[in-house]
């Protein structure tokens, strides 16, 4: 089953720190970046690196985040280059920087992720669905739900709405 994706959503891509390597890029981040790009162009994406507490001592979380950012930026350049080569217009996804890290041993980092999500969700410039007005065509559907709730029967609710009583 294909996932439901929309361009007015915020996507959090979670990458396990130990998989932040060249051999895993295509099957982890690359795969999901392509899926989001193809199914919801213009969507906002925040990348998180998880389980940084399990990374080996030589894998500094900061260097892993730099690696992720470079790989994603290179991927985006390749996508633009391919689109230009085929004379196709493309609406890129909006990857947000910096890459964030999370681990079970650091509640402060988890709070930073929550704060970042709140910040992004409150930015209409990024998320077009934020504070979006409900189209007037939806009013009939909303009225139907209200009538069903009031009368407890969908056919009676439809009759009442048709009659205007």
PDB file of C-alpha atoms in Angstrom, residues 55-110:
ATOM      1  CA  UNK A  55      27.376   5.460  17.976  1.00  0.00           C
ATOM      2  CA  UNK A  56      31.012   4.475  18.357  1.00  0.00           C
ATOM      3  CA  UNK A  57      33.330   6.897  20.095  1.00  0.00           C
ATOM      4  CA  UNK A  58      34.900   7.981  16.776  1.00  0.00           C
ATOM      5  CA  UNK A  59      31.525   8.949  15.292  1.00  0.00           C
ATOM      6  CA  UNK A  60      30.871  12.426  16.556  1.00  0.00           C
ATOM      7  CA  UNK A  61      27.164  13.335  16.165  1.00  0.00           C
ATOM      8  CA  UNK A  62      28.159  16.699  14.689  1.00  0.00           C
ATOM      9  CA  UNK A  63      30.198  15.033  11.933  1.00  0.00           C
ATOM     10  CA  UNK A  64      27.303  12.663  11.210  1.00  0.00           C
ATOM     11  CA  UNK A  65      24.954  15.645  10.803  1.00  0.00           C
ATOM     12  CA  UNK A  66      27.467  17.281   8.458  1.00  0.00           C
ATOM     13  CA  UNK A  67      27.662  14.058   6.451  1.00  0.00           C
ATOM     14  CA  UNK A  68      23.851  13.901   6.207  1.00  0.00           C
ATOM     15  CA  UNK A  69      23.614  17.523   5.095  1.00  0.00           C
ATOM     16  CA  UNK A  70      26.302  17.060   2.437  1.00  0.00           C
ATOM     17  CA  UNK A  71      24.694  13.852   1.114  1.00  0.00           C
ATOM     18  CA  UNK A  72      21.250  15.477   0.937  1.00  0.00           C
ATOM     19  CA  UNK A  73      22.598  18.625  -0.723  1.00  0.00           C
ATOM     20  CA  UNK A  74      24.447  16.472  -3.288  1.00  0.00           C
ATOM     21  CA  UNK A  75      21.265  14.453  -3.867  1.00  0.00           C
ATOM     22  CA  UNK A  76      19.286  17.676  -4.421  1.00  0.00           C
ATOM     23  CA  UNK A  77      21.902  18.940  -6.918  1.00  0.00           C
ATOM     24  CA  UNK A  78      21.655  15.647  -8.811  1.00  0.00           C
ATOM     25  CA  UNK A  79      17.852  15.894  -8.911  1.00  0.00           C
ATOM     26  CA  UNK A  80      18.007  19.452 -10.272  1.00  0.00           C
ATOM     27  CA  UNK A  81      20.677  18.472 -12.810  1.00  0.00           C
ATOM     28  CA  UNK A  82      18.615  15.504 -14.024  1.00  0.00           C
ATOM     29  CA  UNK A  83      15.470  17.642 -14.289  1.00  0.00           C
ATOM     30  CA  UNK A  84      17.356  20.280 -16.282  1.00  0.00           C
ATOM     31  CA  UNK A  85      18.855  17.625 -18.569  1.00  0.00           C
ATOM     32  CA  UNK A  86      15.355  16.316 -19.352  1.00  0.00           C
ATOM     33  CA  UNK A  87      13.912  19.854 -19.584  1.00  0.00           C
ATOM     34  CA  UNK A  88      11.495  19.178 -16.733  1.00  0.00           C
ATOM     35  CA  UNK A  89      10.380  21.659 -14.120  1.00  0.00           C
ATOM     36  CA  UNK A  90      10.570  20.348 -10.606  1.00  0.00           C
ATOM     37  CA  UNK A  91       9.366  21.644  -7.262  1.00  0.00           C
ATOM     38  CA  UNK A  92      11.963  20.600  -4.735  1.00  0.00           C
ATOM     39  CA  UNK A  93      11.197  19.542  -1.200  1.00  0.00           C
ATOM     40  CA  UNK A  94      12.177  22.052   1.470  1.00  0.00           C
ATOM     41  CA  UNK A  95      14.776  20.319   3.623  1.00  0.00           C
ATOM     42  CA  UNK A  96      15.314  22.214   6.865  1.00  0.00           C
ATOM     43  CA  UNK A  97      18.744  22.698   8.373  1.00  0.00           C
ATOM     44  CA  UNK A  98      20.338  21.922  10.720  1.00  0.00           C
ATOM     45  CA  UNK A  99      19.951  18.165  10.960  1.00  0.00           C
ATOM     46  CA  UNK A 100      18.814  17.398  14.504  1.00  0.00           C
ATOM     47  CA  UNK A 101      20.062  14.596  16.732  1.00  0.00           C
ATOM     48  CA  UNK A 102      18.135  12.661  19.356  1.00  0.00           C
ATOM     49  CA  UNK A 103      19.060  10.066  21.930  1.00  0.00           C
ATOM     50  CA  UNK A 104      17.401   8.489  24.934  1.00  0.00           C
ATOM     51  CA  UNK A 105      20.089   9.785  27.255  1.00  0.00           C
ATOM     52  CA  UNK A 106      19.555  13.462  26.504  1.00  0.00           C
ATOM     53  CA  UNK A 107      16.118  14.943  27.167  1.00  0.00           C
ATOM     54  CA  UNK A 108      17.375  18.375  26.081  1.00  0.00           C
ATOM     55  CA  UNK A 109      17.839  17.154  22.524  1.00  0.00           C
ATOM     56  CA  UNK A 110      14.311  15.735  22.478  1.00  0.00           C
TER      57      UNK A 110
END
